[in-house]
Every structure is written in C-alpha cells, then in structure tokens.
CSV table of C-alpha atoms in Angstrom, one decimal:
chain,number,residue,atom,x,y,z
A,13,UNK,CA,-23.9,-45.4,14.1
A,14,UNK,CA,-25.1,-43.6,17.2
A,15,UNK,CA,-22.3,-45.1,19.3
A,16,UNK,CA,-19.7,-44.1,16.7
A,17,UNK,CA,-21.1,-40.5,16.6
A,18,UNK,CA,-21.1,-40.3,20.4
A,19,UNK,CA,-17.5,-41.5,20.6
A,20,UNK,CA,-16.4,-38.9,18.1
A,21,UNK,CA,-18.2,-36.2,19.9
A,22,UNK,CA,-16.9,-37.2,23.3
A,23,UNK,CA,-13.4,-37.5,22.1
A,24,UNK,CA,-13.7,-33.9,20.7
A,25,UNK,CA,-14.9,-32.6,24.0
A,26,UNK,CA,-12.1,-34.3,26.0
A,27,UNK,CA,-9.5,-32.9,23.6
A,28,UNK,CA,-11.0,-29.4,23.7
A,29,UNK,CA,-11.6,-29.4,27.4
A,30,UNK,CA,-14.9,-29.2,29.3
A,31,UNK,CA,-17.6,-26.7,28.3
A,32,UNK,CA,-20.4,-25.1,30.2
A,33,UNK,CA,-23.7,-25.1,28.4
A,34,UNK,CA,-26.7,-22.9,29.1
A,35,UNK,CA,-27.1,-19.1,29.4
A,36,UNK,CA,-24.4,-17.1,31.0
A,37,UNK,CA,-26.2,-14.9,33.5
A,38,UNK,CA,-25.9,-11.1,33.4
A,39,UNK,CA,-27.6,-9.1,36.1
A,40,UNK,CA,-30.2,-6.6,34.9
A,41,UNK,CA,-28.9,-3.0,34.6
A,42,UNK,CA,-31.3,-0.6,36.2
A,43,UNK,CA,-31.2,3.1,35.5
A,44,UNK,CA,-30.5,5.4,38.5
A,45,UNK,CA,-33.7,6.1,40.5
A,46,UNK,CA,-35.3,9.6,40.6
A,47,UNK,CA,-37.7,10.0,43.4
A,48,UNK,CA,-40.2,12.8,43.0
A,49,UNK,CA,-41.2,12.7,46.7
A,50,UNK,CA,-37.6,13.4,47.8
A,51,UNK,CA,-37.9,17.0,46.5
A,52,UNK,CA,-40.1,18.0,49.4
A,53,UNK,CA,-38.6,20.5,51.8
A,54,UNK,CA,-38.9,18.1,54.7
A,55,UNK,CA,-36.0,16.0,53.3
A,56,UNK,CA,-32.3,16.7,53.0
A,57,UNK,CA,-29.5,15.1,51.0
A,58,UNK,CA,-27.3,14.5,54.0
A,59,UNK,CA,-26.1,10.9,54.5
A,60,UNK,CA,-28.2,9.0,57.1
A,61,UNK,CA,-26.8,6.7,59.7
A,62,UNK,CA,-27.3,3.0,59.7
A,63,UNK,CA,-29.0,2.9,63.1
A,64,UNK,CA,-31.8,5.2,62.0
A,65,UNK,CA,-33.8,4.6,65.2
A,66,UNK,CA,-31.1,6.6,67.1
A,67,UNK,CA,-32.3,9.8,65.4
A,68,UNK,CA,-35.4,9.8,67.7
A,69,UNK,CA,-33.2,10.2,70.8
A,70,UNK,CA,-35.3,7.7,72.6
A,71,UNK,CA,-33.3,5.2,74.8
A,72,UNK,CA,-36.3,2.9,75.2
A,73,UNK,CA,-36.8,2.6,71.5
A,74,UNK,CA,-33.1,1.9,71.0
A,75,UNK,CA,-33.2,-0.8,73.7
A,76,UNK,CA,-36.3,-2.5,72.1
A,77,UNK,CA,-34.8,-2.5,68.6
A,78,UNK,CA,-31.5,-3.9,69.6
A,79,UNK,CA,-33.2,-6.6,71.7
A,80,UNK,CA,-35.4,-7.5,68.7
A,81,UNK,CA,-32.5,-7.8,66.3
A,82,UNK,CA,-30.9,-10.1,68.8
A,83,UNK,CA,-33.8,-12.4,69.8
A,84,UNK,CA,-36.6,-12.1,67.2
A,85,UNK,CA,-37.8,-15.5,66.2
A,86,UNK,CA,-38.5,-14.6,62.6
A,87,UNK,CA,-34.8,-13.7,62.3
A,88,UNK,CA,-33.9,-17.1,63.8
A,89,UNK,CA,-35.9,-18.7,61.0
A,90,UNK,CA,-34.1,-16.5,58.4
A,91,UNK,CA,-30.7,-17.5,59.9
A,92,UNK,CA,-31.6,-21.2,59.7
A,93,UNK,CA,-32.5,-20.7,56.0
A,94,UNK,CA,-29.1,-19.1,55.4
A,95,UNK,CA,-27.4,-22.0,57.1
A,96,UNK,CA,-29.4,-24.5,55.0
A,97,UNK,CA,-28.7,-22.7,51.8
A,98,UNK,CA,-25.0,-22.5,52.6
A,99,UNK,CA,-24.9,-26.3,53.3
A,100,UNK,CA,-26.6,-27.0,50.0
A,101,UNK,CA,-24.0,-24.8,48.2
A,102,UNK,CA,-21.1,-26.6,49.8
A,103,UNK,CA,-22.7,-29.9,48.8
A,104,UNK,CA,-23.1,-28.8,45.2
A,105,UNK,CA,-19.6,-27.5,45.0
A,106,UNK,CA,-18.2,-30.8,46.4
A,107,UNK,CA,-20.2,-32.7,43.7
A,108,UNK,CA,-17.6,-31.5,41.2
A,109,UNK,CA,-14.9,-33.5,43.0
A,110,UNK,CA,-14.6,-37.3,43.3
A,111,UNK,CA,-16.5,-38.9,46.2
A,112,UNK,CA,-14.4,-41.4,48.2
A,113,UNK,CA,-15.8,-43.7,50.8
A,114,UNK,CA,-14.1,-46.3,53.0
A,115,UNK,CA,-15.7,-49.7,53.5
A,116,UNK,CA,-15.3,-53.4,54.1
A,117,UNK,CA,-17.4,-56.4,53.3
A,118,UNK,CA,-17.5,-60.1,54.1
A,119,UNK,CA,-19.1,-62.7,51.8
A,120,UNK,CA,-19.9,-66.3,52.8
A,121,UNK,CA,-21.7,-68.5,50.4
A,122,UNK,CA,-22.2,-72.1,49.2
A,123,UNK,CA,-23.3,-72.6,45.6
A,124,UNK,CA,-22.9,-74.9,42.6
A,125,UNK,CA,-19.6,-74.6,40.8
A,126,UNK,CA,-19.4,-75.5,37.1
A,127,UNK,CA,-15.6,-76.2,37.4
A,128,UNK,CA,-16.3,-78.7,40.1
A,129,UNK,CA,-18.9,-80.5,38.0
A,130,UNK,CA,-21.8,-78.8,39.5
A,131,UNK,CA,-20.9,-79.7,43.0
A,132,UNK,CA,-21.9,-77.2,45.7
A,133,UNK,CA,-18.8,-75.4,46.9
A,134,UNK,CA,-18.3,-73.3,50.1
A,135,UNK,CA,-16.4,-70.0,49.7
A,136,UNK,CA,-15.5,-66.9,51.8
A,137,UNK,CA,-14.2,-63.6,50.6
A,138,UNK,CA,-13.1,-60.4,52.4
A,139,UNK,CA,-12.8,-56.9,51.0
A,140,UNK,CA,-11.3,-53.8,52.6
A,141,UNK,CA,-10.5,-50.6,50.9
A,142,UNK,CA,-11.8,-47.4,49.3
A,143,UNK,CA,-14.5,-46.9,46.8
A,144,UNK,CA,-14.5,-43.8,44.6
A,145,UNK,CA,-17.0,-42.3,42.2
A,146,UNK,CA,-16.7,-39.2,40.0
A,147,UNK,CA,-18.9,-37.7,37.4
A,148,UNK,CA,-16.7,-35.7,35.0
A,149,UNK,CA,-18.4,-32.4,34.5
A,150,UNK,CA,-18.0,-32.3,30.7
A,151,UNK,CA,-20.8,-29.9,30.0
A,152,UNK,CA,-21.0,-27.9,33.2
A,153,UNK,CA,-24.0,-29.6,34.8
A,154,UNK,CA,-22.4,-29.6,38.2
A,155,UNK,CA,-20.9,-26.2,37.8
A,156,UNK,CA,-24.3,-24.7,36.9
A,157,UNK,CA,-25.9,-26.5,39.9
A,158,UNK,CA,-23.2,-24.9,42.2
A,159,UNK,CA,-23.9,-21.6,40.5
A,160,UNK,CA,-27.6,-21.9,41.3
A,161,UNK,CA,-26.9,-22.9,44.9
A,162,UNK,CA,-24.5,-19.9,45.3
A,163,UNK,CA,-27.3,-17.6,44.0
A,164,UNK,CA,-29.8,-19.2,46.4
A,165,UNK,CA,-27.4,-18.6,49.3
A,166,UNK,CA,-27.0,-14.9,48.3
A,167,UNK,CA,-30.8,-14.6,48.1
A,168,UNK,CA,-31.2,-16.0,51.6
A,169,UNK,CA,-28.6,-13.5,52.9
A,170,UNK,CA,-30.6,-10.7,51.3
A,171,UNK,CA,-33.8,-12.2,52.8
A,172,UNK,CA,-32.1,-12.1,56.2
A,173,UNK,CA,-31.1,-8.5,55.7
A,174,UNK,CA,-34.6,-7.6,54.6
A,175,UNK,CA,-36.0,-9.4,57.7
A,176,UNK,CA,-33.8,-7.3,59.9
A,177,UNK,CA,-35.1,-4.1,58.3
A,178,UNK,CA,-38.7,-5.3,58.7
A,179,UNK,CA,-38.2,-6.3,62.4
A,180,UNK,CA,-36.6,-3.0,63.3
A,181,UNK,CA,-39.3,-1.1,61.4
A,182,UNK,CA,-42.1,-3.1,63.1
A,183,UNK,CA,-40.7,-2.5,66.5
A,184,UNK,CA,-40.5,1.2,65.9
A,185,UNK,CA,-43.9,1.4,64.3
A,186,UNK,CA,-45.6,-0.5,67.2
A,187,UNK,CA,-43.7,1.6,69.7
A,188,UNK,CA,-44.9,4.9,68.3
A,189,UNK,CA,-48.4,3.6,68.0
A,190,UNK,CA,-48.2,2.6,71.6
A,191,UNK,CA,-47.0,6.0,72.7
A,192,UNK,CA,-49.7,7.6,70.6
A,193,UNK,CA,-52.4,5.5,72.2
A,194,UNK,CA,-51.0,6.2,75.7
A,195,UNK,CA,-51.1,10.0,75.0
A,196,UNK,CA,-54.7,9.7,73.7
A,197,UNK,CA,-55.6,7.9,77.0
A,198,UNK,CA,-54.0,10.7,78.9
A,199,UNK,CA,-55.9,13.3,76.9
A,200,UNK,CA,-59.2,11.4,77.5
A,201,UNK,CA,-58.5,11.1,81.3
A,202,UNK,CA,-57.7,14.8,81.5
A,203,UNK,CA,-60.8,15.7,79.6
A,204,UNK,CA,-62.7,13.3,81.9
A,205,UNK,CA,-61.5,15.2,84.9
A,206,UNK,CA,-62.6,18.5,83.4
A,207,UNK,CA,-66.0,17.1,82.5
A,208,UNK,CA,-66.5,15.9,86.1
A,209,UNK,CA,-65.9,19.4,87.3
A,210,UNK,CA,-68.4,20.7,84.8
A,211,UNK,CA,-70.8,18.0,85.9
A,212,UNK,CA,-70.6,19.2,89.5
A,213,UNK,CA,-71.0,22.8,88.3
A,214,UNK,CA,-74.2,22.0,86.3
A,215,UNK,CA,-75.7,20.1,89.2
A,216,UNK,CA,-74.9,23.0,91.6
A,217,UNK,CA,-76.5,25.5,89.2
A,218,UNK,CA,-79.6,23.4,88.8
A,219,UNK,CA,-80.0,23.0,92.6
A,220,UNK,CA,-79.7,26.8,92.9
A,221,UNK,CA,-82.3,27.3,90.1
A,222,UNK,CA,-79.9,28.9,87.7
A,223,UNK,CA,-79.5,25.8,85.4
A,224,UNK,CA,-81.7,23.1,84.0
A,225,UNK,CA,-81.9,19.3,84.1
A,226,UNK,CA,-81.1,19.4,80.3
A,227,UNK,CA,-77.7,20.8,81.2
A,228,UNK,CA,-77.1,18.1,83.8
A,229,UNK,CA,-78.1,15.2,81.6
A,230,UNK,CA,-76.2,16.5,78.6
A,231,UNK,CA,-73.1,16.9,80.8
A,232,UNK,CA,-73.6,13.4,82.2
A,233,UNK,CA,-74.1,11.9,78.6
A,234,UNK,CA,-70.8,13.5,77.5
A,235,UNK,CA,-69.0,12.2,80.5
A,236,UNK,CA,-70.2,8.7,79.9
A,237,UNK,CA,-69.2,8.9,76.3
A,238,UNK,CA,-65.6,9.7,77.2
A,239,UNK,CA,-65.6,6.9,79.8
A,240,UNK,CA,-66.8,4.4,77.2
A,241,UNK,CA,-63.9,5.4,74.8
A,242,UNK,CA,-61.1,4.8,77.3
A,243,UNK,CA,-61.5,1.0,77.4
A,244,UNK,CA,-61.1,0.8,73.7
A,245,UNK,CA,-57.9,2.8,73.8
A,246,UNK,CA,-56.7,0.5,76.6
A,247,UNK,CA,-57.3,-2.5,74.4
A,248,UNK,CA,-55.2,-0.9,71.7
A,249,UNK,CA,-52.5,-0.2,74.2
A,250,UNK,CA,-52.4,-3.8,75.4
A,251,UNK,CA,-52.3,-5.1,71.9
A,252,UNK,CA,-49.3,-2.9,71.1
A,253,UNK,CA,-47.5,-4.1,74.2
A,254,UNK,CA,-48.1,-7.7,73.3
A,255,UNK,CA,-47.0,-7.2,69.7
A,256,UNK,CA,-43.7,-5.6,70.9
A,257,UNK,CA,-43.1,-8.5,73.3
A,258,UNK,CA,-43.5,-11.0,70.4
A,259,UNK,CA,-41.2,-9.0,68.2
A,260,UNK,CA,-38.6,-9.2,71.0
A,261,UNK,CA,-39.1,-13.0,71.3
A,262,UNK,CA,-40.5,-12.5,74.9
A,263,UNK,CA,-43.7,-13.3,76.8
A,264,UNK,CA,-46.4,-10.6,76.8
A,265,UNK,CA,-46.0,-9.5,80.4
A,266,UNK,CA,-42.2,-9.1,80.2
A,267,UNK,CA,-42.2,-5.5,78.9
A,268,UNK,CA,-44.7,-3.9,81.3
A,269,UNK,CA,-42.1,-2.0,83.3
A,270,UNK,CA,-40.2,-0.8,80.2
A,271,UNK,CA,-43.3,0.5,78.4
A,272,UNK,CA,-44.7,2.7,81.1
A,273,UNK,CA,-46.3,5.9,79.6
A,274,UNK,CA,-43.8,8.6,78.6
A,275,UNK,CA,-43.8,11.6,76.4
A,276,UNK,CA,-42.5,11.0,72.8
A,277,UNK,CA,-42.5,14.2,70.7
A,278,UNK,CA,-43.1,14.1,66.9
A,279,UNK,CA,-40.0,14.0,64.7
A,280,UNK,CA,-39.4,17.7,63.8
A,281,UNK,CA,-36.1,17.6,61.9
A,282,UNK,CA,-35.3,17.3,58.2
A,283,UNK,CA,-35.1,13.7,57.2
A,284,UNK,CA,-31.7,12.8,55.7
A,285,UNK,CA,-32.1,10.6,52.6
A,286,UNK,CA,-28.6,10.5,51.2
A,287,UNK,CA,-28.2,9.4,47.6
A,288,UNK,CA,-31.5,7.9,46.6
A,289,UNK,CA,-30.3,7.1,43.1
A,290,UNK,CA,-29.0,3.7,44.4
A,291,UNK,CA,-32.4,2.8,46.0
A,292,UNK,CA,-32.6,-0.5,44.3
A,293,UNK,CA,-29.3,-1.6,45.6
A,294,UNK,CA,-30.3,-0.5,49.1
A,295,UNK,CA,-33.5,-2.6,49.1
A,296,UNK,CA,-32.7,-6.1,50.3
A,297,UNK,CA,-35.9,-7.5,48.8
A,298,UNK,CA,-34.8,-6.3,45.3
A,299,UNK,CA,-31.4,-7.9,45.8
A,300,UNK,CA,-33.1,-11.1,46.8
A,301,UNK,CA,-35.3,-11.1,43.7
A,302,UNK,CA,-32.2,-10.5,41.5
A,303,UNK,CA,-30.4,-13.4,43.1
A,304,UNK,CA,-33.4,-15.7,42.6
A,305,UNK,CA,-33.3,-14.7,38.9
A,306,UNK,CA,-29.6,-15.7,38.8
A,307,UNK,CA,-30.4,-19.1,40.3
A,308,UNK,CA,-33.2,-19.7,37.8
A,309,UNK,CA,-30.8,-18.9,35.0
A,310,UNK,CA,-28.3,-21.3,36.3
A,311,UNK,CA,-30.9,-24.1,36.5
A,312,UNK,CA,-31.6,-23.6,32.8
A,313,UNK,CA,-28.0,-24.6,32.3
A,314,UNK,CA,-28.4,-27.7,34.5
A,315,UNK,CA,-31.4,-28.7,32.4
A,316,UNK,CA,-29.5,-28.0,29.2
A,317,UNK,CA,-26.6,-30.2,30.3
A,318,UNK,CA,-29.0,-33.1,30.4
A,319,UNK,CA,-29.1,-33.1,26.6
A,320,UNK,CA,-25.5,-34.2,26.6
A,321,UNK,CA,-23.8,-37.4,27.7
A,322,UNK,CA,-22.6,-38.0,31.3
A,323,UNK,CA,-19.3,-39.7,31.8
A,324,UNK,CA,-18.7,-41.3,35.3
A,325,UNK,CA,-15.7,-43.1,36.7
A,326,UNK,CA,-16.0,-45.6,39.6
A,327,UNK,CA,-13.1,-47.4,41.2
A,328,UNK,CA,-11.8,-49.4,44.1
A,329,UNK,CA,-8.4,-49.7,45.7
A,330,UNK,CA,-7.7,-52.0,48.7
A,331,UNK,CA,-7.4,-55.6,49.6
A,332,UNK,CA,-9.4,-58.6,48.5
A,333,UNK,CA,-8.9,-62.2,49.8
A,334,UNK,CA,-10.4,-65.3,51.2
A,335,UNK,CA,-8.8,-65.2,54.6
A,336,UNK,CA,-9.4,-62.4,57.1
A,337,UNK,CA,-6.1,-63.1,58.9
A,338,UNK,CA,-3.8,-62.4,56.0
A,339,UNK,CA,-6.1,-59.9,54.2
A,340,UNK,CA,-3.8,-56.9,54.5
A,341,UNK,CA,-0.7,-58.0,52.6
A,342,UNK,CA,0.8,-57.3,49.2
A,343,UNK,CA,-0.6,-60.5,47.7
A,344,UNK,CA,-4.2,-59.3,48.3
A,345,UNK,CA,-3.8,-55.9,46.8
A,346,UNK,CA,-6.6,-55.1,44.4
A,347,UNK,CA,-7.9,-52.2,42.3
A,348,UNK,CA,-10.5,-51.6,39.7
A,349,UNK,CA,-11.5,-48.7,37.4
A,350,UNK,CA,-14.9,-48.6,35.6
A,351,UNK,CA,-15.8,-45.8,33.3
A,352,UNK,CA,-19.5,-45.6,32.4
A,353,UNK,CA,-21.4,-43.4,29.9
A,354,UNK,CA,-25.1,-42.5,30.0
A,355,UNK,CA,-27.1,-40.4,27.6
A,356,UNK,CA,-30.7,-39.7,27.1
A,357,UNK,CA,-30.3,-40.5,23.4
A,358,UNK,CA,-33.8,-42.0,23.1
A,359,UNK,CA,-35.5,-39.8,25.7
A,360,UNK,CA,-34.9,-36.3,24.4
A,361,UNK,CA,-38.6,-35.6,24.5
A,362,UNK,CA,-38.6,-35.8,28.3
A,363,UNK,CA,-35.4,-33.8,28.6
A,364,UNK,CA,-36.6,-31.1,26.3
A,365,UNK,CA,-39.9,-30.8,28.1
A,366,UNK,CA,-38.0,-30.4,31.4
A,367,UNK,CA,-35.8,-27.8,29.8
A,368,UNK,CA,-38.8,-25.8,28.5
A,369,UNK,CA,-40.3,-25.9,32.0
A,370,UNK,CA,-37.1,-24.6,33.5
A,371,UNK,CA,-37.0,-21.8,31.0
A,372,UNK,CA,-40.6,-20.9,31.7
A,373,UNK,CA,-39.8,-20.8,35.4
A,374,UNK,CA,-36.9,-18.5,34.7
A,375,UNK,CA,-39.2,-16.2,32.7
A,376,UNK,CA,-41.6,-16.1,35.7
A,377,UNK,CA,-38.7,-15.2,38.1
A,378,UNK,CA,-37.6,-12.4,35.7
A,379,UNK,CA,-41.2,-11.0,35.9
A,380,UNK,CA,-41.1,-11.3,39.7
A,381,UNK,CA,-37.8,-9.3,39.7
A,382,UNK,CA,-39.4,-6.5,37.6
A,383,UNK,CA,-42.4,-6.6,39.9
A,384,UNK,CA,-40.1,-6.3,42.9
A,385,UNK,CA,-38.5,-3.2,41.3
A,386,UNK,CA,-41.8,-1.5,40.7
A,387,UNK,CA,-43.1,-2.3,44.1
A,388,UNK,CA,-40.0,-0.9,45.7
A,389,UNK,CA,-40.4,2.4,43.8
A,390,UNK,CA,-44.1,2.5,44.7
A,391,UNK,CA,-43.4,1.8,48.3
A,392,UNK,CA,-40.7,4.5,48.5
A,393,UNK,CA,-42.7,7.2,46.7
A,394,UNK,CA,-45.8,6.6,48.8
A,395,UNK,CA,-43.7,6.7,52.0
A,396,UNK,CA,-42.0,9.9,51.1
A,397,UNK,CA,-45.3,11.6,50.2
A,398,UNK,CA,-47.0,10.3,53.3
A,399,UNK,CA,-44.3,11.7,55.6
A,400,UNK,CA,-44.3,15.2,53.9
A,401,UNK,CA,-48.1,15.3,54.1
A,402,UNK,CA,-48.2,14.1,57.7
A,403,UNK,CA,-45.8,16.9,58.7
A,404,UNK,CA,-48.0,19.5,57.0
A,405,UNK,CA,-51.1,18.0,58.6
A,406,UNK,CA,-49.5,18.0,62.1
A,407,UNK,CA,-48.9,21.8,61.8
A,408,UNK,CA,-52.5,22.3,61.0
A,409,UNK,CA,-53.8,20.0,63.7
A,410,UNK,CA,-51.6,21.7,66.3
A,411,UNK,CA,-53.1,25.1,65.4
A,412,UNK,CA,-56.6,23.5,65.6
A,413,UNK,CA,-55.9,22.1,69.1
A,414,UNK,CA,-54.6,25.5,70.3
A,415,UNK,CA,-57.7,27.3,69.0
A,416,UNK,CA,-60.0,24.6,70.5
A,417,UNK,CA,-58.3,25.0,73.9
A,418,UNK,CA,-58.7,28.7,73.8
A,419,UNK,CA,-62.4,28.4,72.7
A,420,UNK,CA,-63.1,26.0,75.6
A,421,UNK,CA,-61.5,28.3,78.1
A,422,UNK,CA,-63.6,31.2,76.9
A,423,UNK,CA,-66.8,29.2,76.9
A,424,UNK,CA,-66.0,28.0,80.4
A,425,UNK,CA,-65.7,31.6,81.6
A,426,UNK,CA,-68.8,32.8,79.9
A,427,UNK,CA,-70.8,29.9,81.1
A,428,UNK,CA,-69.8,30.5,84.7
A,429,UNK,CA,-70.7,34.2,84.3
A,430,UNK,CA,-74.1,33.2,82.9
A,431,UNK,CA,-73.6,34.9,79.5
A,432,UNK,CA,-73.5,31.7,77.5
A,433,UNK,CA,-75.7,28.6,77.7
A,434,UNK,CA,-74.4,25.1,78.6
A,435,UNK,CA,-74.7,23.7,75.1
A,436,UNK,CA,-72.1,26.1,73.8
A,437,UNK,CA,-69.7,25.0,76.6
A,438,UNK,CA,-70.5,21.4,75.8
A,439,UNK,CA,-69.7,21.9,72.2
A,440,UNK,CA,-66.5,23.7,73.0
A,441,UNK,CA,-65.4,20.8,75.3
A,442,UNK,CA,-66.3,18.3,72.6
A,443,UNK,CA,-64.3,20.2,70.0
A,444,UNK,CA,-61.3,20.5,72.4
A,445,UNK,CA,-61.2,16.8,73.1
A,446,UNK,CA,-61.5,15.9,69.4
A,447,UNK,CA,-58.7,18.4,68.6
A,448,UNK,CA,-56.3,17.1,71.4
A,449,UNK,CA,-57.0,13.5,70.4
A,450,UNK,CA,-56.3,14.3,66.8
A,451,UNK,CA,-53.1,16.0,67.8
A,452,UNK,CA,-51.9,13.0,69.8
A,453,UNK,CA,-52.7,10.7,66.8
A,454,UNK,CA,-51.0,13.1,64.3
A,455,UNK,CA,-47.8,13.2,66.3
A,456,UNK,CA,-47.7,9.4,66.4
A,457,UNK,CA,-48.5,9.2,62.7
A,458,UNK,CA,-45.5,11.5,61.9
A,459,UNK,CA,-43.2,9.2,63.7
A,460,UNK,CA,-44.7,6.1,62.1
A,461,UNK,CA,-44.3,7.8,58.7
A,462,UNK,CA,-40.6,8.3,59.4
A,463,UNK,CA,-40.3,4.6,60.1
A,464,UNK,CA,-42.0,3.8,56.8
A,465,UNK,CA,-39.5,6.0,54.9
A,466,UNK,CA,-36.6,4.2,56.6
A,467,UNK,CA,-38.1,0.8,55.7
A,468,UNK,CA,-38.8,1.9,52.1
A,469,UNK,CA,-35.2,3.0,51.7
A,470,UNK,CA,-34.0,-0.5,52.7
A,471,UNK,CA,-33.0,0.5,56.2
A,472,UNK,CA,-30.1,2.4,54.6
A,473,UNK,CA,-26.8,1.1,56.0
A,474,UNK,CA,-28.7,-1.3,58.3
A,475,UNK,CA,-29.3,-3.8,55.5
A,476,UNK,CA,-25.6,-3.8,54.4
A,477,UNK,CA,-24.4,-4.5,57.9
A,478,UNK,CA,-26.5,-7.3,59.5
A,479,UNK,CA,-26.5,-7.1,63.3
A,480,UNK,CA,-27.3,-10.7,63.8
A,481,UNK,CA,-24.3,-13.0,63.8
A,482,UNK,CA,-24.5,-16.2,61.8
A,483,UNK,CA,-23.0,-19.2,63.5
A,484,UNK,CA,-20.5,-21.3,61.4
C-alpha cells in the first residue's frame, strides 16, 4: 500500500514538474532610520567621501590606512573565508547536475561455477568507461542548499567589508591616540624644563636668604612627579606604535621612522553625514546578519525536503570484456541505467526532529538580526553624541588652558618680585600642566570620536567599495 501510494505521488510530481518545499525567504523591511544625534550643529547633510580618512589632511594617516587595507592579516583571513564560501557555493550549485567520472577496472578471479558442476573456473574481466550519478531535485533540496550557500557567501562578503571598516578605523584611532600621547609627552617635557628653571630660582633665593627650604623641596617634589609621569606616557606611545605595526601586518620596529612626533590638530570642520536614513544598509555587520538569516531560512527548506522521497539515477557507458587487447571495440560496448528511490518513510521522527532543530536555529538567527539592528542604532547614536560633546568639551578645555597659562605667567612674575609666595606659583604651574595635558588629550579625543562616527556609519562608501582585491 505504501509503495503504491508513493508511486502515485511520484508520478504526480514528475507530471507536474519539480517543486521547492520550505519557506520562501523575504528580507526584513526596516523603516528609515531617524538619528537624534545627527541634529547637532556639528553635523551637516553633505555627502561624505568613501576615503573618510582623507578629510584629516594627514599624509601619514593616509599612508597607514592604505597599507593596512592592503596587508592586514585579519583581512587575509576574511578573504580566505570568502574564497571558501564561494567554493562551497559552486559545489552546491553543481550538485544539481549529474556527476560523471571516468574510470577503469580489472577483475581477476578463480571461483566455483555452478554451470561447470561446481568446478573452480578462472576468469578475467576488464571495464573502461564513464560512471554517472544524478539525484533528481524533485522537491528542491539541492536548490535550497545552493540558496543557503549563496547567502553564506554574501554574508562573508559583508564580513570582509565590515573587517575593512574596522581595520581602517582601528588604524586611525590608534594613530590619533599616538599623536595625543606624543603631544602629552611634549607638554610634560616643556613643563619639566620650566620647573627646572623654577628649581634653580628657589635654590638661588634660599642661598641668598630670601626663600626657604620648603620652597626648594616643594619644587623638587613637583619636578620628580613630572619626571615619573613621562615613562608611563612613553609606554603608551610604544604600545600604540606596536599596535599600528600589527594592523599593517609588519614587525613592531618597522614604523619608527614614519611615526616620528608631529603636530596633528583636532578636527574642526562640520562632519558630513549624508543620508543617514539608509544607515542599516550602510552597515556591513547588519547586511551580514541579514544574509545569515537568509541562509538559515534556506536550510529549513533543505530539512523539509528530507520528508519527501529522493530519486537518483546511476549509469555506466563504456566497454566491458574479458580481453584487454580487444576491449575497445563495438562488440564490447556496454551501458547500464539504474534508478533508485529512497524515502524516510519509517524514520519520520528523526527527520521531523531535525526539521524542528533547523527551524529553531532560524528563529535564533532572526533574533540575532534584530539584535544587530539595535546594536547598530545604539553604536551610531552613541558615536554622534560623543563627537558633539567632545567638540563642546574641547572648546572649554582650550579656554581653561589659556587661562591657566596666563595665571602661571602672572604667578611667575609676582614670585620673582617677591609679592607672592612659592606655593601660589607651584599651584599655578600644577594647574597649567594639568590644563595643557587635558587639552592635548581632548584634541586626540575629538579625532578619535570622528573615527567612531565613521565606523558607526559603516565606513560610508568604503564598505560598498572593498579596497582589497579577491583572487579568483
């Protein structure tokens, strides 16, 4: 009864043509994005450029970013994953076609033969030809597998684009942190020079009886405190150099000449954001999450097809004979065709359990996609707010530094004239150093915040135009 029912069902399918079971994937439709942080006056609606790092007008930064996009080892890993996914896709697509292999065999045996009265008979046989196998994709199992592999390949392409954005952003972030540290070292060394002059002055005044040992020791303590801070800054400088070298795929010492200290001003222009409503399409990580969702949906179709029968054809065409010398002639031509049918008719429990697991996996991937959308919005809003606030903070810190420098200059004059005690001068110098150090750090933070905005917006056109070539 089962065989009869199966035969009727199979005949109906063959007459009606192949079908594809499982859900037909439809990409989630996301509403246009409205970013509250984009309304700040530090942003404009002008269209940004793909090579966003060029807006800093820093040739060293441009050189570093281009070198990293060409030689970064994480990008090589991403490229290899794209190549692997592409090979899997090609394989899955070819699974829909017959597989033909060429081969030959030789069989030599001696065994009992019933026709010869059980006497042991020696025999030889030769075979040369082509074997073919083909699973007819009646219910779309192979098509769904190819669909999943295609989506996996698209996801890896998106991962590669995302990796490029991250590498460029990491290079720029570490570069600006390095420049900020170098400027803080310069501020500390300049302050150290001033403190040494003050130290000599306090010693001279004490020797002349106009000062005190308290002034001398206080000055010396402040001097040593600054000297103790410089090695920590030098450690941070070295770490940033080494991180940049790794990002460029080079040894730590290779960038010493290129990264000599130089002045890098804070970004002081309006930041062009372009059309932020399409943020989710710009973000490569969101595109990758959507493609993984498409692949998971297609795999549900693969598991669904396992509920239906599989029809396969195997065959042979070639030559078959008992003599190698005359094997390839018309008398030894041979062919065979063997259809076979398999069906999990009595194992539906296992198949349905596997299908439930695949559906549950697809539900999890759908949740991951929604999470990727929310994280993208969170990242972008935070980055926009951070840059706007860092710009406002920089203006305040710049005013603070200017006032601290003026106060230190006045305290220095009054101390030399004897109208102000040394502790007032020492406090003014401490305030000036703190203000100048904060200014150097704030300038670096502004530039780092710009990088964070670029990264949050998906690198803008950078993600759509990969700069790393993929070998065929």
